CSV table of C-alpha atoms and ligand atoms in Angstrom, one decimal:
chain,number,residue,atom,x,y,z
A,856,UNK,CA,-91.8,-86.6,329.8
A,857,UNK,CA,-89.7,-85.3,327.0
A,858,UNK,CA,-86.6,-82.8,327.7
A,859,UNK,CA,-86.7,-80.0,325.1
A,860,UNK,CA,-83.9,-77.7,324.5
A,861,UNK,CA,-85.2,-74.3,323.3
A,862,UNK,CA,-83.7,-72.2,320.9
A,863,UNK,CA,-84.5,-68.6,320.7
A,864,UNK,CA,-82.8,-66.7,317.8
A,865,UNK,CA,-82.4,-63.0,319.0
A,866,UNK,CA,-79.9,-61.2,317.0
A,867,UNK,CA,-82.1,-59.4,314.5
A,868,UNK,CA,-81.1,-56.1,313.4
A,869,UNK,CA,-84.5,-54.5,314.0
A,870,UNK,CA,-84.1,-52.5,310.9
A,871,UNK,CA,-87.9,-52.4,309.9
A,872,UNK,CA,-88.6,-51.6,313.6
A,873,UNK,CA,-86.5,-48.4,313.6
A,874,UNK,CA,-88.1,-46.8,310.6
A,875,UNK,CA,-91.1,-46.2,312.4
A,876,UNK,CA,-90.0,-46.0,316.2
A,877,UNK,CA,-90.1,-42.8,318.1
A,878,UNK,CA,-86.6,-43.7,319.1
A,879,UNK,CA,-84.2,-44.3,316.6
A,880,UNK,CA,-81.8,-46.5,318.5
A,881,UNK,CA,-84.7,-48.6,319.5
A,882,UNK,CA,-84.5,-52.6,319.2
A,883,UNK,CA,-87.5,-54.4,319.0
A,884,UNK,CA,-86.6,-56.8,321.5
A,885,UNK,CA,-85.8,-54.4,324.1
A,886,UNK,CA,-89.0,-52.3,323.6
A,887,UNK,CA,-90.9,-51.8,326.6
A,888,UNK,CA,-94.5,-54.0,327.3
A,889,UNK,CA,-95.9,-52.9,330.5
A,890,UNK,CA,-92.6,-52.0,331.4
A,891,UNK,CA,-90.8,-55.1,330.7
A,892,UNK,CA,-88.9,-55.8,327.5
A,893,UNK,CA,-90.7,-57.5,325.0
A,894,UNK,CA,-88.5,-60.5,324.6
A,895,UNK,CA,-88.8,-61.3,328.5
A,896,UNK,CA,-92.5,-62.6,327.7
A,897,UNK,CA,-90.8,-64.8,325.1
A,898,UNK,CA,-88.6,-66.1,327.4
A,899,UNK,CA,-91.3,-66.5,330.7
A,900,UNK,CA,-93.7,-68.7,328.6
A,901,UNK,CA,-90.7,-71.4,328.0
A,902,UNK,CA,-89.4,-70.8,331.8
A,903,UNK,CA,-93.0,-72.3,332.8
A,904,UNK,CA,-92.8,-75.4,330.7
A,905,UNK,CA,-91.8,-78.7,332.5
A,906,UNK,CA,-90.8,-80.3,329.4
A,907,UNK,CA,-88.1,-77.5,328.7
A,908,UNK,CA,-84.6,-78.7,330.1
A,909,UNK,CA,-82.5,-75.4,329.1
A,910,UNK,CA,-83.1,-72.2,326.7
A,911,UNK,CA,-80.6,-71.3,324.4
A,912,UNK,CA,-80.9,-67.6,323.0
A,913,UNK,CA,-78.6,-66.6,320.3
A,914,UNK,CA,-77.6,-62.5,320.9
A,915,UNK,CA,-75.6,-60.4,318.7
A,916,UNK,CA,-72.2,-60.0,320.4
A,917,UNK,CA,-72.7,-56.1,320.5
A,918,UNK,CA,-76.0,-56.7,322.5
A,919,UNK,CA,-74.5,-59.1,324.9
A,920,UNK,CA,-74.4,-56.6,327.9
A,921,UNK,CA,-77.6,-55.2,327.1
A,922,UNK,CA,-79.4,-58.5,327.4
A,923,UNK,CA,-77.4,-59.4,330.6
A,924,UNK,CA,-78.3,-56.3,332.2
A,925,UNK,CA,-82.4,-55.6,331.1
A,926,UNK,CA,-83.5,-59.1,330.6
A,927,UNK,CA,-81.4,-61.6,333.0
A,928,UNK,CA,-80.8,-59.5,335.7
A,929,UNK,CA,-84.2,-57.8,335.8
A,930,UNK,CA,-86.1,-60.8,335.6
A,931,UNK,CA,-85.5,-64.1,337.5
A,932,UNK,CA,-85.8,-67.1,335.3
A,933,UNK,CA,-86.3,-70.5,337.0
A,934,UNK,CA,-84.5,-72.6,334.0
A,935,UNK,CA,-80.9,-71.8,332.8
A,936,UNK,CA,-80.9,-69.3,330.1
A,937,UNK,CA,-77.4,-69.8,327.7
A,938,UNK,CA,-76.5,-67.3,325.2
A,939,UNK,CA,-74.8,-67.7,322.3
A,940,UNK,CA,-73.2,-65.5,319.7
A,941,UNK,CA,-75.8,-64.9,316.8
A,942,UNK,CA,-74.9,-65.5,313.4
A,943,UNK,CA,-75.3,-63.3,310.3
A,944,UNK,CA,-78.4,-64.9,309.4
A,945,UNK,CA,-81.1,-66.5,311.4
A,946,UNK,CA,-80.6,-70.1,310.3
A,947,UNK,CA,-76.9,-69.3,311.2
A,948,UNK,CA,-78.0,-68.0,314.9
A,949,UNK,CA,-80.3,-71.3,315.2
A,950,UNK,CA,-76.9,-73.3,314.1
A,951,UNK,CA,-74.9,-71.8,316.9
A,952,UNK,CA,-77.2,-72.5,319.4
A,953,UNK,CA,-78.2,-75.8,318.1
A,954,UNK,CA,-74.6,-77.1,318.6
A,955,UNK,CA,-74.7,-75.6,322.3
A,956,UNK,CA,-77.7,-78.0,323.4
A,957,UNK,CA,-77.3,-80.9,326.1
A,958,UNK,CA,-76.1,-84.0,324.5
A,959,UNK,CA,-78.9,-85.4,326.3
A,960,UNK,CA,-81.3,-83.5,324.0
A,961,UNK,CA,-83.5,-85.0,321.5
A,962,UNK,CA,-85.9,-82.7,320.4
A,963,UNK,CA,-85.3,-78.8,320.0
A,964,UNK,CA,-88.0,-76.0,320.1
A,965,UNK,CA,-87.2,-72.9,317.6
A,966,UNK,CA,-89.3,-69.9,318.5
A,967,UNK,CA,-88.8,-66.4,317.2
A,968,UNK,CA,-87.7,-63.9,320.1
A,969,UNK,CA,-90.2,-61.1,318.5
A,970,UNK,CA,-93.1,-63.4,318.9
A,971,UNK,CA,-94.1,-62.6,322.7
A,972,UNK,CA,-97.7,-63.6,322.5
A,973,UNK,CA,-96.5,-67.2,322.9
A,974,UNK,CA,-99.3,-69.3,324.9
A,975,UNK,CA,-97.7,-72.7,326.7
A,976,UNK,CA,-100.7,-74.6,325.8
A,977,UNK,CA,-99.4,-74.4,321.8
A,978,UNK,CA,-96.1,-76.0,323.0
A,979,UNK,CA,-98.2,-78.6,324.3
A,980,UNK,CA,-100.4,-79.0,321.3
A,981,UNK,CA,-97.2,-79.6,319.3
A,982,UNK,CA,-95.6,-82.3,321.5
A,983,UNK,CA,-99.0,-84.0,321.3
A,984,UNK,CA,-99.1,-83.9,317.4
A,985,UNK,CA,-95.3,-85.2,316.6
A,986,UNK,CA,-96.2,-89.1,316.6
A,987,UNK,CA,-93.0,-90.0,315.1
A,988,UNK,CA,-92.7,-86.9,312.1
A,989,UNK,CA,-89.4,-85.3,312.4
A,990,UNK,CA,-91.0,-82.1,313.4
A,991,UNK,CA,-94.1,-79.9,313.8
A,992,UNK,CA,-94.9,-76.3,312.9
A,993,UNK,CA,-97.3,-74.2,314.6
A,994,UNK,CA,-99.2,-72.3,311.5
A,995,UNK,CA,-102.4,-70.9,310.7
A,996,UNK,CA,-104.9,-70.9,307.7
A,997,UNK,CA,-104.2,-68.6,305.0
A,998,UNK,CA,-107.4,-66.5,304.7
A,999,UNK,CA,-106.9,-64.1,302.0
A,1000,UNK,CA,-107.0,-65.4,298.0
A,1001,UNK,CA,-103.3,-65.8,297.0
A,1002,UNK,CA,-102.4,-65.7,293.4
A,1003,UNK,CA,-99.1,-66.1,291.7
A,1004,UNK,CA,-98.2,-63.4,289.3
A,1005,UNK,CA,-95.2,-62.4,286.9
A,1006,UNK,CA,-93.0,-59.9,288.7
A,1007,UNK,CA,-92.3,-57.2,286.1
A,1008,UNK,CA,-95.0,-57.9,283.5
A,1009,UNK,CA,-97.8,-58.2,286.1
A,1010,UNK,CA,-99.5,-61.4,284.4
A,1011,UNK,CA,-101.2,-63.3,286.6
A,1012,UNK,CA,-100.5,-67.1,286.5
A,1013,UNK,CA,-102.9,-68.6,288.8
A,1014,UNK,CA,-104.7,-68.5,291.9
A,1015,UNK,CA,-103.8,-71.0,294.8
A,1016,UNK,CA,-105.7,-73.7,296.6
A,1017,UNK,CA,-106.3,-71.7,300.1
A,1018,UNK,CA,-107.5,-75.3,301.5
A,1019,UNK,CA,-103.6,-76.6,301.0
A,1020,UNK,CA,-102.0,-73.3,302.2
A,1021,UNK,CA,-101.0,-72.4,305.8
A,1022,UNK,CA,-98.7,-69.4,307.0
A,1023,UNK,CA,-95.8,-71.3,309.1
A,1024,UNK,CA,-95.0,-69.5,312.5
A,1025,UNK,CA,-92.9,-70.6,315.6
A,1026,UNK,CA,-92.7,-72.3,317.9
A,1027,UNK,CA,-91.3,-75.4,315.8
A,1028,UNK,CA,-90.3,-78.6,317.7
A,1029,UNK,CA,-87.6,-80.8,315.8
A,1030,UNK,CA,-85.9,-84.0,316.1
A,1031,UNK,CA,-82.4,-82.4,316.9
A,1032,UNK,CA,-80.7,-85.3,315.1
A,1033,UNK,CA,-82.8,-84.4,312.0
A,1034,UNK,CA,-81.7,-80.5,312.2
A,1035,UNK,CA,-78.1,-81.3,312.6
A,1036,UNK,CA,-78.2,-83.7,309.9
A,1037,UNK,CA,-79.8,-81.0,307.3
A,1038,UNK,CA,-77.3,-78.5,308.5
A,1039,UNK,CA,-74.8,-81.0,307.5
A,1040,UNK,CA,-76.4,-81.9,304.4
A,1041,UNK,CA,-77.1,-78.4,303.0
A,1042,UNK,CA,-73.7,-76.8,304.4
A,1043,UNK,CA,-74.0,-73.0,303.1
A,1044,UNK,CA,-77.4,-73.5,301.8
A,1045,UNK,CA,-78.8,-74.1,305.1
A,1046,UNK,CA,-77.9,-70.6,306.1
A,1047,UNK,CA,-79.9,-68.8,303.9
A,1048,UNK,CA,-83.2,-70.5,305.2
A,1049,UNK,CA,-86.0,-68.5,306.5
A,1050,UNK,CA,-87.7,-71.1,308.3
A,1051,UNK,CA,-86.7,-74.4,310.0
A,1052,UNK,CA,-88.9,-76.6,308.8
A,1053,UNK,CA,-87.6,-75.8,305.2
A,1054,UNK,CA,-84.4,-77.4,306.3
A,1055,UNK,CA,-85.8,-80.5,307.0
A,1056,UNK,CA,-88.4,-80.6,304.2
A,1057,UNK,CA,-84.9,-79.9,302.3
A,1058,UNK,CA,-83.7,-83.4,303.0
A,1059,UNK,CA,-86.7,-85.1,302.7
A,1060,UNK,CA,-87.7,-85.1,306.4
A,1061,UNK,CA,-91.3,-85.2,307.7
A,1062,UNK,CA,-92.6,-82.2,308.9
A,1063,UNK,CA,-96.4,-81.8,310.1
A,1064,UNK,CA,-98.3,-78.4,310.7
A,1065,UNK,CA,-100.6,-78.0,313.7
A,1066,UNK,CA,-102.9,-75.2,313.1
A,1067,UNK,CA,-104.4,-72.9,315.5
A,1068,UNK,CA,-106.1,-69.4,315.2
A,1069,UNK,CA,-105.0,-67.1,318.1
A,1070,UNK,CA,-102.8,-64.2,317.4
A,1071,UNK,CA,-99.0,-65.0,317.3
A,1072,UNK,CA,-97.8,-61.8,315.8
A,1073,UNK,CA,-93.9,-61.0,315.3
A,1074,UNK,CA,-92.8,-57.7,316.1
A,1075,UNK,CA,-91.1,-56.6,312.8
A,1076,UNK,CA,-92.4,-53.2,312.4
A,1077,UNK,CA,-93.2,-50.5,315.3
A,1078,UNK,CA,-96.9,-50.7,314.5
A,1079,UNK,CA,-96.7,-54.4,315.1
A,1080,UNK,CA,-95.5,-53.3,318.6
A,1081,UNK,CA,-98.5,-51.0,319.2
A,1082,UNK,CA,-100.7,-54.1,318.3
A,1083,UNK,CA,-99.0,-56.6,320.7
A,1084,UNK,CA,-99.3,-54.0,323.5
A,1085,UNK,CA,-103.3,-53.7,323.1
A,1086,UNK,CA,-103.7,-57.2,322.8
A,1087,UNK,CA,-101.9,-58.2,325.8
A,1088,UNK,CA,-103.8,-55.3,327.9
A,1089,UNK,CA,-107.3,-56.0,326.5
A,1090,UNK,CA,-108.6,-58.1,329.6
A,1091,UNK,CA,-106.1,-56.8,331.7
A,1092,UNK,CA,-107.7,-54.6,335.2
A,1093,UNK,CA,-105.5,-52.8,337.6
A,1094,UNK,CA,-106.0,-52.0,341.2
A,1095,UNK,CA,-104.5,-49.5,343.6
A,1096,UNK,CA,-104.0,-49.8,347.1
A,1097,UNK,CA,-102.3,-47.4,349.3
A,1098,UNK,CA,-100.5,-48.0,352.6
A,1099,UNK,CA,-99.1,-46.0,355.8
A,1100,UNK,CA,-97.1,-47.2,358.8
A,1101,UNK,CA,-95.3,-45.0,361.4
A,1102,UNK,CA,-93.1,-47.0,364.0
A,1103,UNK,CA,-91.6,-45.3,367.0
A,1104,UNK,CA,-87.6,-45.1,367.0
A,1105,UNK,CA,-86.0,-46.3,370.1
A,1106,UNK,CA,-82.2,-47.5,371.0
A,1107,UNK,CA,-81.3,-51.3,371.1
A,1108,UNK,CA,-83.7,-52.2,368.0
A,1109,UNK,CA,-82.2,-53.3,364.8
A,1110,UNK,CA,-83.4,-51.2,362.1
A,1111,UNK,CA,-85.2,-53.2,359.4
A,1112,UNK,CA,-86.3,-51.4,356.2
A,1113,UNK,CA,-87.7,-53.2,353.3
A,1114,UNK,CA,-85.8,-56.6,354.4
A,1115,UNK,CA,-82.7,-54.7,354.7
A,1116,UNK,CA,-80.5,-54.2,357.7
A,1117,UNK,CA,-79.5,-50.4,357.9
A,1118,UNK,CA,-76.5,-49.5,360.4
A,1119,UNK,CA,-78.3,-47.2,362.8
A,1120,UNK,CA,-78.0,-46.6,366.6
A,1121,UNK,CA,-82.3,-46.6,366.8
A,1122,UNK,CA,-84.6,-49.1,365.5
A,1123,UNK,CA,-88.2,-49.0,364.7
A,1124,UNK,CA,-90.3,-50.3,368.0
A,1125,UNK,CA,-92.7,-52.9,367.2
A,1126,UNK,CA,-93.8,-56.3,367.8
A,1127,UNK,CA,-92.8,-58.0,364.7
A,1128,UNK,CA,-89.2,-56.3,363.4
A,1129,UNK,CA,-91.3,-53.1,362.5
A,1130,UNK,CA,-90.3,-52.7,359.0
A,1131,UNK,CA,-92.6,-50.1,358.2
A,1132,UNK,CA,-91.8,-50.1,354.5
A,1133,UNK,CA,-93.1,-53.8,354.4
A,1134,UNK,CA,-95.8,-53.1,356.8
A,1135,UNK,CA,-97.0,-50.0,354.5
A,1136,UNK,CA,-96.6,-52.3,351.4
A,1137,UNK,CA,-98.6,-55.1,353.2
A,1138,UNK,CA,-101.6,-52.7,353.7
A,1139,UNK,CA,-101.2,-51.4,350.1
A,1140,UNK,CA,-101.9,-54.9,348.8
A,1141,UNK,CA,-104.5,-55.5,351.3
A,1142,UNK,CA,-105.7,-52.2,350.1
A,1143,UNK,CA,-106.1,-53.0,346.5
A,1144,UNK,CA,-107.9,-56.1,346.9
A,1145,UNK,CA,-110.5,-54.8,349.4
A,1146,UNK,CA,-109.0,-57.3,352.1
A,1147,UNK,CA,-108.8,-55.2,355.2
A,1148,UNK,CA,-105.4,-54.3,356.9
A,1149,UNK,CA,-102.5,-56.0,358.2
A,1150,UNK,CA,-103.8,-56.0,362.0
A,1151,UNK,CA,-107.0,-58.2,360.7
A,1152,UNK,CA,-104.5,-60.8,359.7
A,1153,UNK,CA,-101.5,-60.4,362.0
A,1154,UNK,CA,-102.5,-59.4,365.5
A,1155,UNK,CA,-99.5,-57.6,367.8
A,1156,UNK,CA,-100.8,-59.8,370.7
A,1157,UNK,CA,-100.6,-63.2,368.4
A,1158,UNK,CA,-97.2,-64.7,369.6
A,1159,UNK,CA,-96.4,-66.0,366.4
A,1160,UNK,CA,-95.7,-62.7,365.0
A,1161,UNK,CA,-93.3,-61.6,367.7
A,1162,UNK,CA,-89.8,-60.3,366.2
A,1163,UNK,CA,-91.4,-61.9,362.8
A,1164,UNK,CA,-89.0,-61.0,360.1
A,1165,UNK,CA,-92.1,-58.5,357.9
A,1166,UNK,CA,-91.2,-60.7,354.7
A,1167,UNK,CA,-94.1,-63.2,355.7
A,1168,UNK,CA,-96.7,-60.3,356.0
A,1169,UNK,CA,-96.0,-59.1,352.5
A,1170,UNK,CA,-95.8,-63.0,351.2
A,1171,UNK,CA,-99.1,-63.6,352.6
A,1172,UNK,CA,-101.0,-60.6,351.3
A,1173,UNK,CA,-99.4,-61.9,347.7
A,1174,UNK,CA,-100.7,-64.7,348.2
A,1175,UNK,CA,-104.3,-63.2,348.8
A,1176,UNK,CA,-104.0,-61.0,345.7
A,1177,UNK,CA,-103.1,-64.0,343.8
A,1178,UNK,CA,-106.0,-66.1,344.9
A,1179,UNK,CA,-108.1,-63.2,343.6
A,1180,UNK,CA,-106.0,-63.1,340.3
A,1181,UNK,CA,-104.1,-60.1,340.8
A,1182,UNK,CA,-100.1,-59.8,341.3
A,1183,UNK,CA,-98.1,-56.6,341.6
A,1184,UNK,CA,-97.2,-54.3,338.6
A,1185,UNK,CA,-95.4,-51.4,340.3
A,1186,UNK,CA,-94.8,-49.7,344.0
A,1187,UNK,CA,-93.7,-46.0,344.9
A,1188,UNK,CA,-92.8,-45.8,348.5
A,1189,UNK,CA,-92.0,-42.6,350.4
A,1190,UNK,CA,-90.1,-43.1,354.0
A,1191,UNK,CA,-89.7,-40.0,356.1
A,1192,UNK,CA,-87.5,-39.9,358.6
A,1193,UNK,CA,-84.5,-37.6,359.8
A,1194,UNK,CA,-81.9,-40.2,360.6
A,1195,UNK,CA,-80.2,-42.6,360.0
A,1196,UNK,CA,-79.9,-41.4,356.6
A,1197,UNK,CA,-80.7,-44.0,354.1
A,1198,UNK,CA,-78.6,-42.8,351.2
A,1199,UNK,CA,-76.7,-45.6,349.7
A,1200,UNK,CA,-78.9,-48.0,351.2
A,1201,UNK,CA,-81.9,-47.4,349.1
A,1202,UNK,CA,-80.4,-49.0,346.3
A,1203,UNK,CA,-80.2,-52.5,348.3
A,1204,UNK,CA,-83.7,-51.7,349.8
A,1205,UNK,CA,-85.0,-51.3,346.2
A,1206,UNK,CA,-83.8,-54.7,345.2
A,1207,UNK,CA,-84.9,-56.3,347.7
A,1208,UNK,CA,-88.4,-55.3,348.0
A,1209,UNK,CA,-88.3,-56.1,343.8
A,1210,UNK,CA,-87.0,-59.5,344.6
A,1211,UNK,CA,-90.1,-60.1,347.2
A,1212,UNK,CA,-92.7,-58.8,344.9
A,1213,UNK,CA,-91.2,-60.3,341.4
A,1214,UNK,CA,-90.7,-57.2,339.8
A,1215,UNK,CA,-87.9,-55.5,338.1
A,1216,UNK,CA,-86.6,-53.0,339.9
A,1217,UNK,CA,-87.5,-50.2,337.6
A,1218,UNK,CA,-91.0,-50.6,338.8
A,1219,UNK,CA,-89.9,-50.1,342.6
A,1220,UNK,CA,-89.2,-46.6,343.8
A,1221,UNK,CA,-88.1,-46.2,347.2
A,1222,UNK,CA,-87.7,-42.5,348.0
A,1223,UNK,CA,-86.4,-41.1,351.5
A,1224,UNK,CA,-87.1,-37.7,353.0
A,1225,UNK,CA,-86.5,-36.0,356.4
A,1226,UNK,CA,-89.4,-33.8,358.2
A,1227,UNK,CA,-87.3,-30.7,358.3
A,1228,UNK,CA,-87.1,-31.1,362.1
A,1229,UNK,CA,-91.1,-31.1,362.3
A,1230,UNK,CA,-93.4,-33.6,364.0
A,1231,UNK,CA,-92.4,-36.9,365.7
A,1232,UNK,CA,-90.3,-38.0,362.6
A,1233,UNK,CA,-88.6,-34.4,362.7
A,1234,UNK,CA,-87.6,-34.8,366.3
A,1235,UNK,CA,-86.4,-38.3,365.3
A,1236,UNK,CA,-88.7,-40.2,367.3
A,1237,UNK,CA,-90.5,-42.1,364.9
A,1238,UNK,CA,-90.3,-42.9,361.1
A,1239,UNK,CA,-93.4,-43.2,358.8
A,1240,UNK,CA,-93.9,-44.6,355.3
A,1241,UNK,CA,-96.2,-44.3,352.7
A,1242,UNK,CA,-96.7,-46.7,349.7
A,1243,UNK,CA,-98.5,-47.1,347.0
A,1244,UNK,CA,-98.9,-50.6,345.1
A,1245,UNK,CA,-100.4,-51.3,341.7
A,1246,UNK,CA,-101.8,-54.6,341.1
A,1247,UNK,CA,-102.4,-56.2,337.5
A,1248,UNK,CA,-104.6,-58.9,336.9
A,1249,UNK,CA,-102.9,-62.0,335.6
A,1250,UNK,CA,-102.9,-62.8,331.7
B,775,LIG,MG1,-96.1,-51.4,361.7
């Protein structure tokens, strides 16, 4: 298996995007699609590929903090993601990343951060078609009639033969040594290239085209973003599940909430650890797929679950949901208890639940309220929790 280093130029100015965006400060690579920044879709595709050794992203230095906060910290990637400073041009960004690739790398794959519709099978298809060439380019047949004219006079010179034309896109997989050589040979000229394959062509290398016909939009304008959003959601369906749990509070029991230990003189009584938040979430997941409730699968008479940490119930419910083609998209929970006050622990609970469900923390909401002295919660005899879980079908 070839180990490929992926290079993602992500230092564009978003100038044309801002003109149409509602928010004038918008940067296209951070524009939300189903609650996640656009760029995370691009990175996730490469993260899932076994042939990828590392992912190197060229980020404009002024955006580095934002990239770390909104992309790296919120979404867990399995592969190392390295950042390098973006250059003044796309080709300069690629050059900065190229220099940073592992010395063991023989092939690099370059892909525009702004093409989030990338499919992992395109990458496999490109690899298969390398066959000794210096590189392969993903592209699409040109459908419209293309003519050459004289700017100024408007005089048409000729009509091009469509069968010999294609639109170059990314990904492009290129032999690292050839790309290095092209930058060294072309010098400053290299930094003006708008496409990586052109560099290899300029030094007489052999590049091949691999054509496909699926949407591979490069988000440039705000309209492109709207189109990408609708393409991503065309086959998506949502399921909703509601969960509820209530536990008696007794002394000498640890208080686990969302898997986080809360300092407290009392804790929920229960066969397992009594984590009412995770029980409500488990029930909500099961509810969303019509699979029954937590008691159907994890009986409180079963010794296996005695004092069990409740993460295992959530994980099992997620597995059942995945079997039906669904994964979590959002959680909203309300915990009702008089004491202990959750206050500062809410953030830790939110982070833990997000991690457990593989969600970014802004798709997990943990709210707490008292019962104002009324009922078992109000008298501090119990704590309860309601949770809504939204599941989405896998794309
Ligand atoms: Mg329970």
